[in-house]
C-alpha positions as a LaTeX table, in Angstrom:
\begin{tabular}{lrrr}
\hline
Residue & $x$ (\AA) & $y$ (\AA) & $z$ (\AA) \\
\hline
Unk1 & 17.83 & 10.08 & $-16.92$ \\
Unk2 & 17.98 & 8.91 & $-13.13$ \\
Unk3 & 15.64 & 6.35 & $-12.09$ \\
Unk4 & 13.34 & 8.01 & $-9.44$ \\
Unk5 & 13.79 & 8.16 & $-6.10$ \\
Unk6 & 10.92 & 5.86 & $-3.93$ \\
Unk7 & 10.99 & 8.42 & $-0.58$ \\
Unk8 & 8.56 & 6.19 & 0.69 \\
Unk9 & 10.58 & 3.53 & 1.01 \\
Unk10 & 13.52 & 5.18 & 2.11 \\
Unk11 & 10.79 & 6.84 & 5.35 \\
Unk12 & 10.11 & 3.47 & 6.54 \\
Unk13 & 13.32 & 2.27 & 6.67 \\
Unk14 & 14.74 & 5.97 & 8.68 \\
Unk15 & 11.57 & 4.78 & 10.91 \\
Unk16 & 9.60 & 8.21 & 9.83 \\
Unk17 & 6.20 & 7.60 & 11.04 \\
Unk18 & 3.94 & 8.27 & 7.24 \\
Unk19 & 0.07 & 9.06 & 7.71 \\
Unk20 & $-1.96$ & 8.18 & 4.39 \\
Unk21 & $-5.16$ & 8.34 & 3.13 \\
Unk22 & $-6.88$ & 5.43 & 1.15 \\
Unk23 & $-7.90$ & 6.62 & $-2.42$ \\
Unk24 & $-11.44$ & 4.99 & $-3.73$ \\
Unk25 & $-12.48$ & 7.14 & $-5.39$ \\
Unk26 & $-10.23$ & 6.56 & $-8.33$ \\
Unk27 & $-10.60$ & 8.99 & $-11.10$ \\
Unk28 & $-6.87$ & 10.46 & $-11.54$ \\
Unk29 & $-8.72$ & 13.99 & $-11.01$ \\
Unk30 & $-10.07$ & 13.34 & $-7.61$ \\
Unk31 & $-6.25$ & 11.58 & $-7.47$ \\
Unk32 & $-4.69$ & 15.10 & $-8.35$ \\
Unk33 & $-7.33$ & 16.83 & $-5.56$ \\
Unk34 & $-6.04$ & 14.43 & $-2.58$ \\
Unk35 & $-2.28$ & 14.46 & $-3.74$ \\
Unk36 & $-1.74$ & 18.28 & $-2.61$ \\
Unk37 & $-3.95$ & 17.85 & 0.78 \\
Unk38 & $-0.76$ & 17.00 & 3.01 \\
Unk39 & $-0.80$ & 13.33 & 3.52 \\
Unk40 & 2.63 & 11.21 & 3.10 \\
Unk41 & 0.97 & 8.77 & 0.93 \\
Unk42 & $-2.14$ & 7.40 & $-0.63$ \\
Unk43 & $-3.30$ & 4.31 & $-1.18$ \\
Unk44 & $-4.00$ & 3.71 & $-4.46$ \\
Unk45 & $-6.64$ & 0.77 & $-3.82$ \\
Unk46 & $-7.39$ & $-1.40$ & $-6.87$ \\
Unk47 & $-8.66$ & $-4.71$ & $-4.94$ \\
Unk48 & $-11.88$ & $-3.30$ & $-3.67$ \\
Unk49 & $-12.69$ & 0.06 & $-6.11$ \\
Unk50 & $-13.61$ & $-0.34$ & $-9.90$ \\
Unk51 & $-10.08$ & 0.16 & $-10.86$ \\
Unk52 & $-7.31$ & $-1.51$ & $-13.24$ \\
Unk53 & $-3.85$ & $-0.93$ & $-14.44$ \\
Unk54 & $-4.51$ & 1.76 & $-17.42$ \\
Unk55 & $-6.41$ & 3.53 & $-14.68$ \\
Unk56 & $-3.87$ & 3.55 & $-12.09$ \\
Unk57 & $-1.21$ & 4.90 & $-15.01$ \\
Unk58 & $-3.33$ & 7.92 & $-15.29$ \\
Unk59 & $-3.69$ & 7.90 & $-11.56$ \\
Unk60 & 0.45 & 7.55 & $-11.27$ \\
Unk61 & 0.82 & 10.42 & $-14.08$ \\
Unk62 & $-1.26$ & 13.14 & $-11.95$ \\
Unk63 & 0.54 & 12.07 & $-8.36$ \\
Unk64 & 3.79 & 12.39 & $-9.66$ \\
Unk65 & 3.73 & 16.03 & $-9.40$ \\
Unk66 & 2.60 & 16.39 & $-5.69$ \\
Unk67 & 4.93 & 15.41 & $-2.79$ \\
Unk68 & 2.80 & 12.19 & $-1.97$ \\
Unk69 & 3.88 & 8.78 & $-2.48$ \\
Unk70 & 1.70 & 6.20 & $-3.91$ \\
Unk71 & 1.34 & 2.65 & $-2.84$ \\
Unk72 & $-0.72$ & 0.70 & $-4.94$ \\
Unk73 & $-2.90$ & $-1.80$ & $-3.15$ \\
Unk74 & $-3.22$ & $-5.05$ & $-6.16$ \\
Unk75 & $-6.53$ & $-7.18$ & $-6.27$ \\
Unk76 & $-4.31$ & $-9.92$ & $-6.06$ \\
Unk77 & $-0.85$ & $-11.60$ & $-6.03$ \\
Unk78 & $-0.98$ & $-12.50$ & $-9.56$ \\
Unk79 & 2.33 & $-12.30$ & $-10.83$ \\
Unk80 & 1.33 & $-11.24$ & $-14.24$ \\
Unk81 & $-0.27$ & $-8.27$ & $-12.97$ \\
Unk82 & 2.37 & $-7.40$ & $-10.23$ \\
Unk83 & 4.50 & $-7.45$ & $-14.00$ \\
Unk84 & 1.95 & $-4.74$ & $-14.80$ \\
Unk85 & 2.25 & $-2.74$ & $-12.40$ \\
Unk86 & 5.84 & $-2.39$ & $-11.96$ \\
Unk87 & 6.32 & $-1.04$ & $-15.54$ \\
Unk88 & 3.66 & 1.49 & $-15.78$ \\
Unk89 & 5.75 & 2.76 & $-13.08$ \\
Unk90 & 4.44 & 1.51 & $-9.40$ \\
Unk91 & 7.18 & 1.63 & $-6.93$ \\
Unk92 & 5.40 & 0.32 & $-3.83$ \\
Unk93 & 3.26 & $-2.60$ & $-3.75$ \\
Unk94 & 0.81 & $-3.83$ & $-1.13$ \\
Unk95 & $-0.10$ & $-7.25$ & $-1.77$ \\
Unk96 & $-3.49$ & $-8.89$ & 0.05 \\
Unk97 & $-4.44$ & $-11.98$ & 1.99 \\
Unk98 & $-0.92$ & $-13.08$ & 2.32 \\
Unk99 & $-0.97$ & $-16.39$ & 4.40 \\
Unk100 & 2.32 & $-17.95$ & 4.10 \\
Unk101 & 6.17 & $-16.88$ & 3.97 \\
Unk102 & 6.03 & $-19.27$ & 0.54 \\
Unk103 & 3.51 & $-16.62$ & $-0.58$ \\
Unk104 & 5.42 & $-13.99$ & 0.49 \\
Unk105 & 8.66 & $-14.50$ & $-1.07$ \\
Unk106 & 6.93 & $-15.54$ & $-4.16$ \\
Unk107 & 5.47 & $-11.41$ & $-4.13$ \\
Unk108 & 9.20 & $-11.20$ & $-3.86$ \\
Unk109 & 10.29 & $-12.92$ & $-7.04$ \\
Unk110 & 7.37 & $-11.43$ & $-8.82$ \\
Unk111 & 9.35 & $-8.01$ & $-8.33$ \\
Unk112 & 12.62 & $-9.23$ & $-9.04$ \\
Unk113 & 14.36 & $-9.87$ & $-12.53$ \\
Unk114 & 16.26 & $-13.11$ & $-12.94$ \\
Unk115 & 17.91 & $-14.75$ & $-11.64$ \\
Unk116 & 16.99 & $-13.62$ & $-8.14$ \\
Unk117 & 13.07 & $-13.46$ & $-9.46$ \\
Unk118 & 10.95 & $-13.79$ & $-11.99$ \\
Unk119 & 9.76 & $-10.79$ & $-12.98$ \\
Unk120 & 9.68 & $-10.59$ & $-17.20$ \\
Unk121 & 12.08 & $-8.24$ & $-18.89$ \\
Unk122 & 10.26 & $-5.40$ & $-20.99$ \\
Unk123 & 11.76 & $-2.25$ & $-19.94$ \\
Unk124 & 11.86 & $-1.02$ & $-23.54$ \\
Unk125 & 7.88 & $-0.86$ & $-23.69$ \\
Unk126 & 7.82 & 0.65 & $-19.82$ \\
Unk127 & 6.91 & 3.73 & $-18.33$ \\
Unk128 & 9.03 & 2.46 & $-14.81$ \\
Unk129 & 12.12 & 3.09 & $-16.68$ \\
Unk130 & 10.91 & 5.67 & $-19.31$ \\
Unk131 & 11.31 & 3.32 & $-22.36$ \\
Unk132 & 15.28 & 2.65 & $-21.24$ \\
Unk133 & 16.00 & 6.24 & $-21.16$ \\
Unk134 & 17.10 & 5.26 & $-17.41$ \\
Unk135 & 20.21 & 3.49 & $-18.07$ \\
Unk136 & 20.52 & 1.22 & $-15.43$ \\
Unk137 & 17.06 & 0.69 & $-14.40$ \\
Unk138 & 17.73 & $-3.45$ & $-14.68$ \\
Unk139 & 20.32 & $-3.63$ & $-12.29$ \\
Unk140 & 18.84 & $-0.75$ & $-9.92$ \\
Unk141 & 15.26 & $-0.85$ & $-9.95$ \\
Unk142 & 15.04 & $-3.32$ & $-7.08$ \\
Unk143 & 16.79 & $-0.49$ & $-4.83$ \\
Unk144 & 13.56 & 1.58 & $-5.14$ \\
Unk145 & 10.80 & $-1.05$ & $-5.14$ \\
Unk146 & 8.67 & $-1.62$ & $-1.52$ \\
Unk147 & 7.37 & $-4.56$ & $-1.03$ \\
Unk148 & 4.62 & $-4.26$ & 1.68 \\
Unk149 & 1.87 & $-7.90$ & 2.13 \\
Unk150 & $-0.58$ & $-7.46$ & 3.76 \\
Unk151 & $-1.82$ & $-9.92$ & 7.22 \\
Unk152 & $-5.43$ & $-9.94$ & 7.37 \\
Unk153 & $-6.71$ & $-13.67$ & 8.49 \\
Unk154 & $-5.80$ & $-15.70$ & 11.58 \\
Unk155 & $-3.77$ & $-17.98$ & 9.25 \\
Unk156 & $-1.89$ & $-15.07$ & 8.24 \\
Unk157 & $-0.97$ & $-14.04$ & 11.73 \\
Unk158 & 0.03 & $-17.43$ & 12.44 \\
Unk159 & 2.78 & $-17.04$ & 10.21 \\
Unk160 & 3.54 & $-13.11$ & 10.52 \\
Unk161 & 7.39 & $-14.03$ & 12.01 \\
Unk162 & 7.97 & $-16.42$ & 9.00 \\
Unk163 & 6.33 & $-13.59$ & 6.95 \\
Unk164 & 8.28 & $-10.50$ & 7.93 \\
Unk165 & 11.65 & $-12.25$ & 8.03 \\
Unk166 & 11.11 & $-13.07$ & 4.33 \\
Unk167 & 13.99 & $-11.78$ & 2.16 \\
Unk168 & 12.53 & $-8.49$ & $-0.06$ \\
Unk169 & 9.80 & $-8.11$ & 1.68 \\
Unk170 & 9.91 & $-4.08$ & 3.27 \\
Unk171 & 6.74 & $-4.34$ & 5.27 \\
Unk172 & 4.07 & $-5.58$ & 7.20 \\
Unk173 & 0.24 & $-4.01$ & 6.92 \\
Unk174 & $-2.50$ & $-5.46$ & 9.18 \\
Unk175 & $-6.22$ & $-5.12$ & 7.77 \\
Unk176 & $-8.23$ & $-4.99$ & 10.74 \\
Unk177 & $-11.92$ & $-5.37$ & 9.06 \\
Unk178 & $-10.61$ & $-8.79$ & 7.14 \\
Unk179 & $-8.75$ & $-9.64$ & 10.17 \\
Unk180 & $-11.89$ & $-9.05$ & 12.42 \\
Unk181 & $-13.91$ & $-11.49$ & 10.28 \\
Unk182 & $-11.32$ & $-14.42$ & 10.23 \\
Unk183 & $-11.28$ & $-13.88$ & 13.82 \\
Unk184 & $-15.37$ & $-14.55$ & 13.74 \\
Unk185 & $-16.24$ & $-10.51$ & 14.67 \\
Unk186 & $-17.49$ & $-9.48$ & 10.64 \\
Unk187 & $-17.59$ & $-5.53$ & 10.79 \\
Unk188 & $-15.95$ & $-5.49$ & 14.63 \\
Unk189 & $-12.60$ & $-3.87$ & 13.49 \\
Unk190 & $-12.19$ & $-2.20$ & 16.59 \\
Unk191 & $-12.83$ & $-4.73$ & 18.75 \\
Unk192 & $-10.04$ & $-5.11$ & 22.07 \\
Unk193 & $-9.02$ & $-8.87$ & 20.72 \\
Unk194 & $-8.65$ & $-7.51$ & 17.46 \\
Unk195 & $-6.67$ & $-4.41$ & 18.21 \\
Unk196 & $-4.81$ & $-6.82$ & 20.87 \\
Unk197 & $-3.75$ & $-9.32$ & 17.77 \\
Unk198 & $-2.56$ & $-5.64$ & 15.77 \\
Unk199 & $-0.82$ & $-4.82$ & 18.64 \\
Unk200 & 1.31 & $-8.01$ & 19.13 \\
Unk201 & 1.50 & $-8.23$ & 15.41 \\
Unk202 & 3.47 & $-4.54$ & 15.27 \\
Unk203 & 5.80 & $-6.09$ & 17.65 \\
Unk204 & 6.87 & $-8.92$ & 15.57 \\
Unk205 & 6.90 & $-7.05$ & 12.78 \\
Unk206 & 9.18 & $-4.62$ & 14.18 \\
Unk207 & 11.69 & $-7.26$ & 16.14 \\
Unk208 & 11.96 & $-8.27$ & 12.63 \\
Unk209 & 13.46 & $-5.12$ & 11.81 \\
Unk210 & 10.81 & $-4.45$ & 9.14 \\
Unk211 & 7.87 & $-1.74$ & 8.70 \\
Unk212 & 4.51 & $-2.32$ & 10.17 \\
Unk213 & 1.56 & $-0.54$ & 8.99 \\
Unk214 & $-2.51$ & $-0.35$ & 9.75 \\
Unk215 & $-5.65$ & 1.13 & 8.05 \\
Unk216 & $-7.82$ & 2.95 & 10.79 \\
Unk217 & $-10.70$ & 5.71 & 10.91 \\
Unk218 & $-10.59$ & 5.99 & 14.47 \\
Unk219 & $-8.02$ & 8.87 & 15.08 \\
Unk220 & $-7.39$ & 7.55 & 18.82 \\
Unk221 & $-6.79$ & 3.85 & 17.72 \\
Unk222 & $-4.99$ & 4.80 & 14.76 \\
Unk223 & $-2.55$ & 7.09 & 17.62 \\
Unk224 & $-2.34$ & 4.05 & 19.71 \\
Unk225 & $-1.12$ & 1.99 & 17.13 \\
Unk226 & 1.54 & 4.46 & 16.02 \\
Unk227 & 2.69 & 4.73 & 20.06 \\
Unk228 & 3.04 & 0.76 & 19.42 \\
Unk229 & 5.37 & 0.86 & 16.79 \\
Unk230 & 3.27 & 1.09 & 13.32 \\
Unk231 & 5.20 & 3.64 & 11.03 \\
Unk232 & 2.61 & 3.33 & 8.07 \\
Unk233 & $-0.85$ & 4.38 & 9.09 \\
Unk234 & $-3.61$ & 5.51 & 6.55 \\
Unk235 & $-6.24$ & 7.39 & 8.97 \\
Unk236 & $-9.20$ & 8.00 & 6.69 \\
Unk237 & $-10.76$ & 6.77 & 3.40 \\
Unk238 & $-11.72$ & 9.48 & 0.54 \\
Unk239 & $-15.07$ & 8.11 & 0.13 \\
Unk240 & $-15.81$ & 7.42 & 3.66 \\
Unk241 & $-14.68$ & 11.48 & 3.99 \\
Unk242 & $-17.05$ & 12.70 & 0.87 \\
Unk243 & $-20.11$ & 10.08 & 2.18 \\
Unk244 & $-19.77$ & 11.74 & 6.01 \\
Unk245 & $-19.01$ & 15.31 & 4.79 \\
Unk246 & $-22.05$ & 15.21 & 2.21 \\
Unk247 & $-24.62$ & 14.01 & 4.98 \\
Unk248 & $-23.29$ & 16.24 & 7.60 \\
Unk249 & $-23.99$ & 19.56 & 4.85 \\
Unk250 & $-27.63$ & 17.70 & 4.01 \\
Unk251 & $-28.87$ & 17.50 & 7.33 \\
Unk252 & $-28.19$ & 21.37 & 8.22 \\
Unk253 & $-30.75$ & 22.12 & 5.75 \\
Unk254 & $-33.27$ & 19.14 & 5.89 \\
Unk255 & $-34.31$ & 18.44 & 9.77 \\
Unk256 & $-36.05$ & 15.25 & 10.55 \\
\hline
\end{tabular}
């Protein structure tokens, strides 16, 4: 059996430009629904939705059909549960509230085996490399992992150079509504001194020769920040989408 291809990863580095859509709502049936509606990828988001790992497996199970790559967005950088998710079968990470190139190459060793990391060896009990029936998922399965940390604090952006030249790490992503409120401006996302620190922040991403990537709703911002560089760009969010389409069919029938 061939361990599976991450065409994700192998976008960003071609410097494909991928449009996603963040996933919420995360029942693996509303996951099937969005997998076959023509995004690149979808953010699987288990930091700020009711989610955890034997949810995302289903989740995984239903996407793996579709032509949509999954990137799995952790509630943390616990190592344990980075272990978790890489053998139920996650190939791309996106790790939040990284600060520090320490933290970031840390992420790193969490999705290595030794003795370049310290990811623990269980491949017999693991989905990622269907219970050993892939062969030579230990010495390949680093080829297909992403490693994408996400720069959401002023800290953060203090240390994005030291951050995207860390070893293993793929890619960049700036959260602007985080970002926004370590900058003082809670729920000012698209605020000109935030967009301003997203825009420099593509450019050092990208002088580092790594991806750089952004969550935006506004389809003219989210444009702007592709002309700047960003190659990974989710443009919407599923519940956001439902919430607005809902209200919109409502009011047509009930007038204030």
């Amino acid at each position: 059996m061939e361990l599976h291809q991450n065409s994700f990863k192998r976008a960003l580095r071609s410097g494909q430009t991928q449009i996603g859509l963040w996933h919420g709502l995360f029942h693996p049936y509303v996951t099937e629904l969005l997998s076959g509606t023509g995004f690149d990828w979808l953010c699987l988001d288990a930091e700020h939705s009711p989610s955890d790992h034997h949810n995302l497996l289903a989740q995984l199970q239903v996407i793996a059909a579709y032509p949509v790559a999954p990137v799995v967005r952790t509630v943390s950088d616990d190592v344990s549960l980075i272990k978790q998710y890489l053998d139920i079968g996650v190939q791309t990470l996106l790790i939040p509230m990284v600060e520090s190139a320490t933290q970031a190459a840390r992420i790193v060793a969490a999705t290595r085996y030794p003795p370049k990391g310290i990811r623990g060896v269980g491949s017999a009990l693991a989905r990622a490399s269907r219970w050993n029936q892939v062969s030579d998922y230990l010495q390949r399965c680093e080829d297909e992992l992403c490693v994408l940390v996400q720069v959401e604090s002023v800290p953060g952006v203090q240390s994005l150079d030291t951050i995207a030249n860390t070893d293993g790490v793929d890619g960049v992503f700036f959260g602007p509504s985080d970002l926004a409120a370590s900058m003082g401006m809670l729920g000012q996302s698209s605020d000109p001194k935030v967009q301003q620190v997203i825009v420099e922040g593509i450019a050092t991403v990208r002088a580092s020769g790594k991806a750089a990537g952004v969550l935006t709703v506004d389809a003219a911002l989210a444009r702007k920040y592709i002309e700047h560089g960003a190659t990974f760009v989710a443009v919407g969010l599923d519940t956001s989408l439902l919430v607005t389409a809902a209200t919109t069919l409502a009011g047509k029938f009930h007038k204030s």
